[in-house]
GROMACS .gro file of C-alpha atoms in nm:
model
  260
    1MET     CA    1  11.906   9.575   2.790
    2SER     CA    2  11.674   9.796   3.019
    3LEU     CA    3  11.720   9.741   3.406
    4GLU     CA    4  11.430   9.929   3.500
    5PRO     CA    5  11.213   9.802   3.784
    6ILE     CA    6  10.931   9.576   3.641
    7ASN     CA    7  10.678   9.345   3.764
    8ILE     CA    8  10.497   9.057   3.666
    9ALA     CA    9  10.239   9.240   3.446
   10THR     CA   10  10.486   9.416   3.286
   11LEU     CA   11  10.712   9.107   3.222
   12THR     CA   12  10.412   8.952   3.025
   13SER     CA   13  10.288   9.260   2.840
   14SER     CA   14  10.644   9.372   2.733
   15THR     CA   15  10.730   9.017   2.569
   16PRO     CA   16  10.837   9.103   2.220
   17LYS     CA   17  10.540   9.014   1.983
   18ASN     CA   18  10.754   8.742   1.796
   19VAL     CA   19  10.809   8.564   2.142
   20ALA     CA   20  10.438   8.469   2.133
   21ASP     CA   21  10.518   8.264   1.814
   22PHE     CA   22  10.651   7.986   2.044
   23ASN     CA   23  10.341   8.002   2.279
   24GLN     CA   24  10.115   7.780   2.031
   25THR     CA   25   9.961   7.422   2.041
   26LEU     CA   26  10.240   7.190   2.107
   27PRO     CA   27  10.427   6.999   1.979
   28LEU     CA   28  10.552   7.288   1.779
   29HIS     CA   29  10.836   7.235   1.505
   30ILE     CA   30  11.047   7.550   1.580
   31ALA     CA   31  11.375   7.490   1.423
   32ASN     CA   32  11.621   7.245   1.243
   33LEU     CA   33  11.945   7.141   1.399
   34SER     CA   34  12.228   7.300   1.172
   35CYS     CA   35  12.525   7.152   1.353
   36VAL     CA   36  12.620   6.943   1.628
   37ARG     CA   37  12.941   6.995   1.799
   38ALA     CA   38  13.190   6.806   2.044
   39GLY     CA   39  13.543   6.888   2.155
   40LYS     CA   40  13.833   6.727   2.324
   41SER     CA   41  14.030   6.855   2.591
   42MET     CA   42  14.366   7.019   2.454
   43PRO     CA   43  14.633   7.227   2.607
   44PHE     CA   44  14.491   7.584   2.634
   45THR     CA   45  14.620   7.902   2.785
   46ARG     CA   46  14.736   7.965   3.159
   47GLU     CA   47  14.896   7.603   3.146
   48GLN     CA   48  14.523   7.460   3.158
   49LEU     CA   49  14.348   7.207   2.930
   50SER     CA   50  13.987   7.327   2.768
   51ALA     CA   51  13.755   7.165   2.529
   52ILE     CA   52  13.587   7.511   2.459
   53ASP     CA   53  13.680   7.482   2.070
   54LYS     CA   54  13.406   7.245   1.945
   55ALA     CA   55  13.425   7.074   1.597
   56PRO     CA   56  13.127   6.962   1.386
   57ILE     CA   57  13.023   6.606   1.415
   58LYS     CA   58  12.898   6.438   1.100
   59ALA     CA   59  12.750   6.103   1.219
   60PRO     CA   60  12.494   6.081   1.476
   61VAL     CA   61  12.614   6.060   1.840
   62ALA     CA   62  12.446   5.935   2.160
   63VAL     CA   63  12.345   6.179   2.449
   64ASN     CA   64  12.324   6.063   2.817
   65PHE     CA   65  12.257   6.247   3.118
   66MET     CA   66  12.614   6.363   3.123
   67GLY     CA   67  12.596   6.501   2.769
   68LEU     CA   68  12.705   6.410   2.407
   69THR     CA   69  12.928   6.079   2.465
   70THR     CA   70  13.208   6.218   2.222
   71ASP     CA   71  13.221   6.546   2.395
   72GLU     CA   72  13.466   6.631   2.685
   73GLN     CA   73  13.499   6.918   2.969
   74ALA     CA   74  13.859   6.960   3.116
   75ASP     CA   75  13.709   7.144   3.407
   76ARG     CA   76  13.447   6.932   3.536
   77LYS     CA   77  13.374   7.143   3.853
   78HIS     CA   78  13.247   7.433   3.640
   79HIS     CA   79  13.151   7.275   3.324
   80GLY     CA   80  12.944   6.970   3.202
   81GLY     CA   81  12.761   6.747   3.458
   82PRO     CA   82  12.352   6.675   3.452
   83LEU     CA   83  12.261   7.046   3.497
   84LYS     CA   84  12.504   7.174   3.207
   85ALA     CA   85  12.493   6.850   2.989
   86VAL     CA   86  12.429   7.022   2.648
   87HIS     CA   87  12.496   7.375   2.552
   88GLN     CA   88  12.333   7.599   2.290
   89LEU     CA   89  12.426   7.937   2.155
   90ALA     CA   90  12.233   8.137   1.915
   91PRO     CA   91  12.452   8.237   1.616
   92ALA     CA   92  12.333   8.569   1.674
   93THR     CA   93  12.583   8.601   1.974
   94TYR     CA   94  12.870   8.591   1.727
   95GLU     CA   95  12.709   8.853   1.509
   96LYS     CA   96  12.686   9.082   1.803
   97ILE     CA   97  13.023   9.008   1.922
   98ASN     CA   98  13.194   9.063   1.601
   99ALA     CA   99  13.007   9.398   1.530
  100GLU     CA  100  13.072   9.530   1.870
  101PHE     CA  101  13.441   9.441   1.865
  102SER     CA  102  13.523   9.414   1.461
  103LEU     CA  103  13.598   9.071   1.496
  104LYS     CA  104  13.547   8.754   1.288
  105VAL     CA  105  13.504   8.507   1.550
  106ARG     CA  106  13.349   8.182   1.397
  107VAL     CA  107  13.051   7.983   1.518
  108GLY     CA  108  13.174   7.700   1.727
  109THR     CA  109  13.451   7.894   1.888
  110LEU     CA  110  13.279   7.943   2.221
  111GLY     CA  111  13.207   7.599   2.326
  112GLU     CA  112  12.830   7.530   2.226
  113ASN     CA  113  12.710   7.197   2.119
  114LEU     CA  114  12.403   7.284   1.917
  115THR     CA  115  12.331   7.535   1.660
  116THR     CA  116  11.972   7.564   1.517
  117GLU     CA  117  11.806   7.747   1.240
  118ALA     CA  118  11.453   7.865   1.232
  119VAL     CA  119  11.147   7.715   1.044
  120ASN     CA  120  10.802   7.821   0.967
  121ASP     CA  121  10.851   8.177   0.980
  122LEU     CA  122  10.928   8.135   1.366
  123PRO     CA  123  11.190   8.326   1.533
  124GLU     CA  124  11.536   8.205   1.609
  125MET     CA  125  11.607   8.017   1.934
  126THR     CA  126  11.767   8.306   2.148
  127GLU     CA  127  11.752   8.400   2.502
  128SER     CA  128  11.450   8.633   2.419
  129THR     CA  129  11.246   8.341   2.270
  130VAL     CA  130  11.316   8.053   2.482
  131CYS     CA  131  11.225   7.963   2.842
  132ILE     CA  132  11.355   7.795   3.162
  133GLY     CA  133  11.174   7.474   3.177
  134ASP     CA  134  11.129   7.433   2.792
  135VAL     CA  135  11.130   7.066   2.673
  136PHE     CA  136  11.269   6.978   2.324
  137GLU     CA  137  11.237   6.665   2.130
  138TYR     CA  138  11.508   6.583   1.851
  139GLY     CA  139  11.370   6.357   1.595
  140ASN     CA  140  11.155   6.286   1.274
  141THR     CA  141  10.833   6.272   1.468
  142ALA     CA  142  10.654   6.530   1.631
  143THR     CA  143  10.640   6.309   1.962
  144SER     CA  144  10.794   5.962   2.022
  145THR     CA  145  10.640   5.641   1.936
  146ASN     CA  146  10.678   5.284   2.056
  147ASP     CA  147  10.926   5.237   1.798
  148VAL     CA  148  11.111   5.572   1.831
  149ASP     CA  149  11.244   5.735   2.159
  150ASN     CA  150  11.370   6.082   2.058
  151LEU     CA  151  11.613   6.258   2.265
  152GLN     CA  152  11.455   6.513   2.487
  153LEU     CA  153  11.646   6.797   2.644
  154ARG     CA  154  11.515   7.058   2.900
  155ILE     CA  155  11.655   7.426   2.947
  156VAL     CA  156  11.751   7.463   3.347
  157GLN     CA  157  12.007   7.766   3.316
  158PRO     CA  158  12.196   8.009   3.134
  159ARG     CA  159  12.553   7.998   3.077
  160ARG     CA  160  12.789   8.201   3.285
  161PRO     CA  161  13.068   8.334   3.063
  162CYS     CA  162  13.427   8.265   3.233
  163TYR     CA  163  13.742   8.390   3.162
  164LYS     CA  164  13.801   8.112   2.906
  165ILE     CA  165  13.601   8.324   2.654
  166ASN     CA  166  13.846   8.601   2.698
  167ASP     CA  167  14.136   8.361   2.644
  168GLN     CA  168  13.979   8.174   2.351
  169ILE     CA  169  13.910   8.499   2.144
  170GLY     CA  170  14.217   8.662   2.289
  171GLN     CA  171  14.421   8.393   2.114
  172PHE     CA  172  14.348   8.573   1.774
  173THR     CA  173  14.316   8.957   1.881
  174LYS     CA  174  14.342   9.158   2.196
  175VAL     CA  175  14.011   9.254   2.298
  176PRO     CA  176  13.851   9.392   2.618
  177ASN     CA  177  13.678   9.167   2.854
  178ILE     CA  178  13.427   9.003   2.615
  179ALA     CA  179  13.312   8.755   2.881
  180ALA     CA  180  13.153   9.054   3.089
  181TRP     CA  181  13.020   9.223   2.799
  182ILE     CA  182  12.826   8.869   2.711
  183SER     CA  183  12.685   8.857   3.081
  184LYS     CA  184  12.561   9.224   3.067
  185GLN     CA  185  12.423   9.163   2.724
  186GLY     CA  186  12.263   8.829   2.847
  187ILE     CA  187  12.357   8.643   2.515
  188ALA     CA  188  12.560   8.370   2.678
  189GLY     CA  189  12.319   8.086   2.550
  190TRP     CA  190  12.195   7.817   2.779
  191TYR     CA  191  12.219   7.474   2.940
  192PHE     CA  192  11.986   7.166   2.914
  193LYS     CA  193  11.940   6.891   3.126
  194VAL     CA  194  11.870   6.553   2.960
  195VAL     CA  195  11.516   6.431   3.005
  196ARG     CA  196  11.562   6.145   2.797
  197ASP     CA  197  11.858   5.977   2.635
  198GLY     CA  198  11.873   5.941   2.267
  199MET     CA  199  12.065   6.007   1.949
  200ILE     CA  200  12.139   6.342   1.806
  201SER     CA  201  12.269   6.448   1.458
  202ALA     CA  202  12.254   6.754   1.231
  203ASP     CA  203  11.961   6.801   1.009
  204LEU     CA  204  11.702   6.674   1.280
  205PRO     CA  205  11.404   6.880   1.351
  206VAL     CA  206  11.353   7.042   1.688
  207TYR     CA  207  11.034   7.037   1.851
  208LEU     CA  208  10.923   7.235   2.141
  209ILE     CA  209  10.707   6.972   2.341
  210GLU     CA  210  10.661   7.143   2.668
  211ARG     CA  211  10.655   7.497   2.801
  212PRO     CA  212  10.549   7.513   3.157
  213TYR     CA  213  10.678   7.847   3.251
  214PRO     CA  214  10.601   8.102   2.921
  215PHE     CA  215  10.698   8.411   3.141
  216ALA     CA  216  11.043   8.260   3.218
  217THR     CA  217  11.248   8.379   2.898
  218LEU     CA  218  11.631   8.392   2.955
  219GLU     CA  219  11.626   8.750   2.868
  220LYS     CA  220  11.417   8.834   3.161
  221LEU     CA  221  11.608   8.614   3.392
  222TRP     CA  222  11.932   8.785   3.297
  223GLN     CA  223  11.757   9.115   3.320
  224LEU     CA  224  11.644   9.048   3.674
  225SER     CA  225  11.994   8.886   3.774
  226ASN     CA  226  12.192   9.180   3.642
  227SER     CA  227  11.952   9.446   3.775
  228LYS     CA  228  12.085   9.654   4.083
  229GLU     CA  229  11.722   9.718   4.191
  230LYS     CA  230  11.499   9.546   4.438
  231TYR     CA  231  11.172   9.405   4.343
  232ASP     CA  232  10.844   9.326   4.515
  233ALA     CA  233  10.812   8.936   4.618
  234ASP     CA  234  10.545   8.884   4.361
  235VAL     CA  235  10.788   8.957   4.096
  236ILE     CA  236  11.051   8.678   4.213
  237GLU     CA  237  10.860   8.441   4.372
  238PRO     CA  238  10.745   8.276   4.053
  239TRP     CA  239  11.091   8.220   3.939
  240LEU     CA  240  11.181   8.057   4.279
  241ALA     CA  241  10.896   7.812   4.213
  242ILE     CA  242  11.044   7.706   3.899
  243GLU     CA  243  11.157   7.362   4.018
  244CYS     CA  244  11.381   7.294   3.738
  245LEU     CA  245  11.588   7.629   3.764
  246GLU     CA  246  11.943   7.581   3.899
  247ASP     CA  247  11.974   7.668   4.253
  248SER     CA  248  12.241   7.918   4.206
  249TRP     CA  249  12.022   8.131   3.973
  250LYS     CA  250  11.734   8.097   4.271
  251LYS     CA  251  11.996   8.251   4.528
  252VAL     CA  252  12.076   8.514   4.319
  253LEU     CA  253  11.702   8.607   4.250
  254ALA     CA  254  11.613   8.577   4.617
  255LYS     CA  255  11.837   8.849   4.706
  256LYS     CA  256  11.657   9.080   4.472
  257ILE     CA  257  11.343   9.061   4.694
  258ARG     CA  258  11.267   9.402   4.822
  259LYS     CA  259  11.243   9.377   5.225
  260ASN     CA  260  10.951   9.580   5.374
   0.00000   0.00000   0.00000
């Protein structure tokens, strides 16, 4: 991805055309859940435990502020918790990894809970089409009713790939530092905070119901965070004003402000 200096006007005008497809009247049916996954902590590399390998769940599962009730995280310091309750990764990430490194890594290998498929001729949910602050509702109604309280999730931060991605893929073949490559590409997926508890299962429709920050795609966040450039305050400050953006990302962005 390009790391050239940019400003807010550029961020808006350079947005790929298909991103605007999500900037419509809400609620908007943008996808269906193709798979829901959870994992158990099991022996992993370096004499540690990990639940990075997630298996499909066939029955509906409850989701609360800590995530899927059947899902586990071995390292609770760096994984899980209210600001990393549910993880989604676009299947395109696997396609890019496999093409770049001549591998056959299967979907679900890298710890994601949710996989979706696009509908209604809309683009897939990827880092270029979803934004920090987006709220999604999962259920057979576009909005909840008095009789149905559908699960609602809000995107609050990208995922930071760690060494466990290298170890997970390295169990099958010797490869370079894939975690670093994923970070540079900005294709690590994203974490949700639970807005409202509920049930989730494969085949449920996914509705985008709130988009308070349409400029704040994850692609742009990675671009700014990875850049060695400094930016004018008016480029960075709109990001710092995003209340739901996890604080560690704000600290990274604040260091990108050019000092006069």
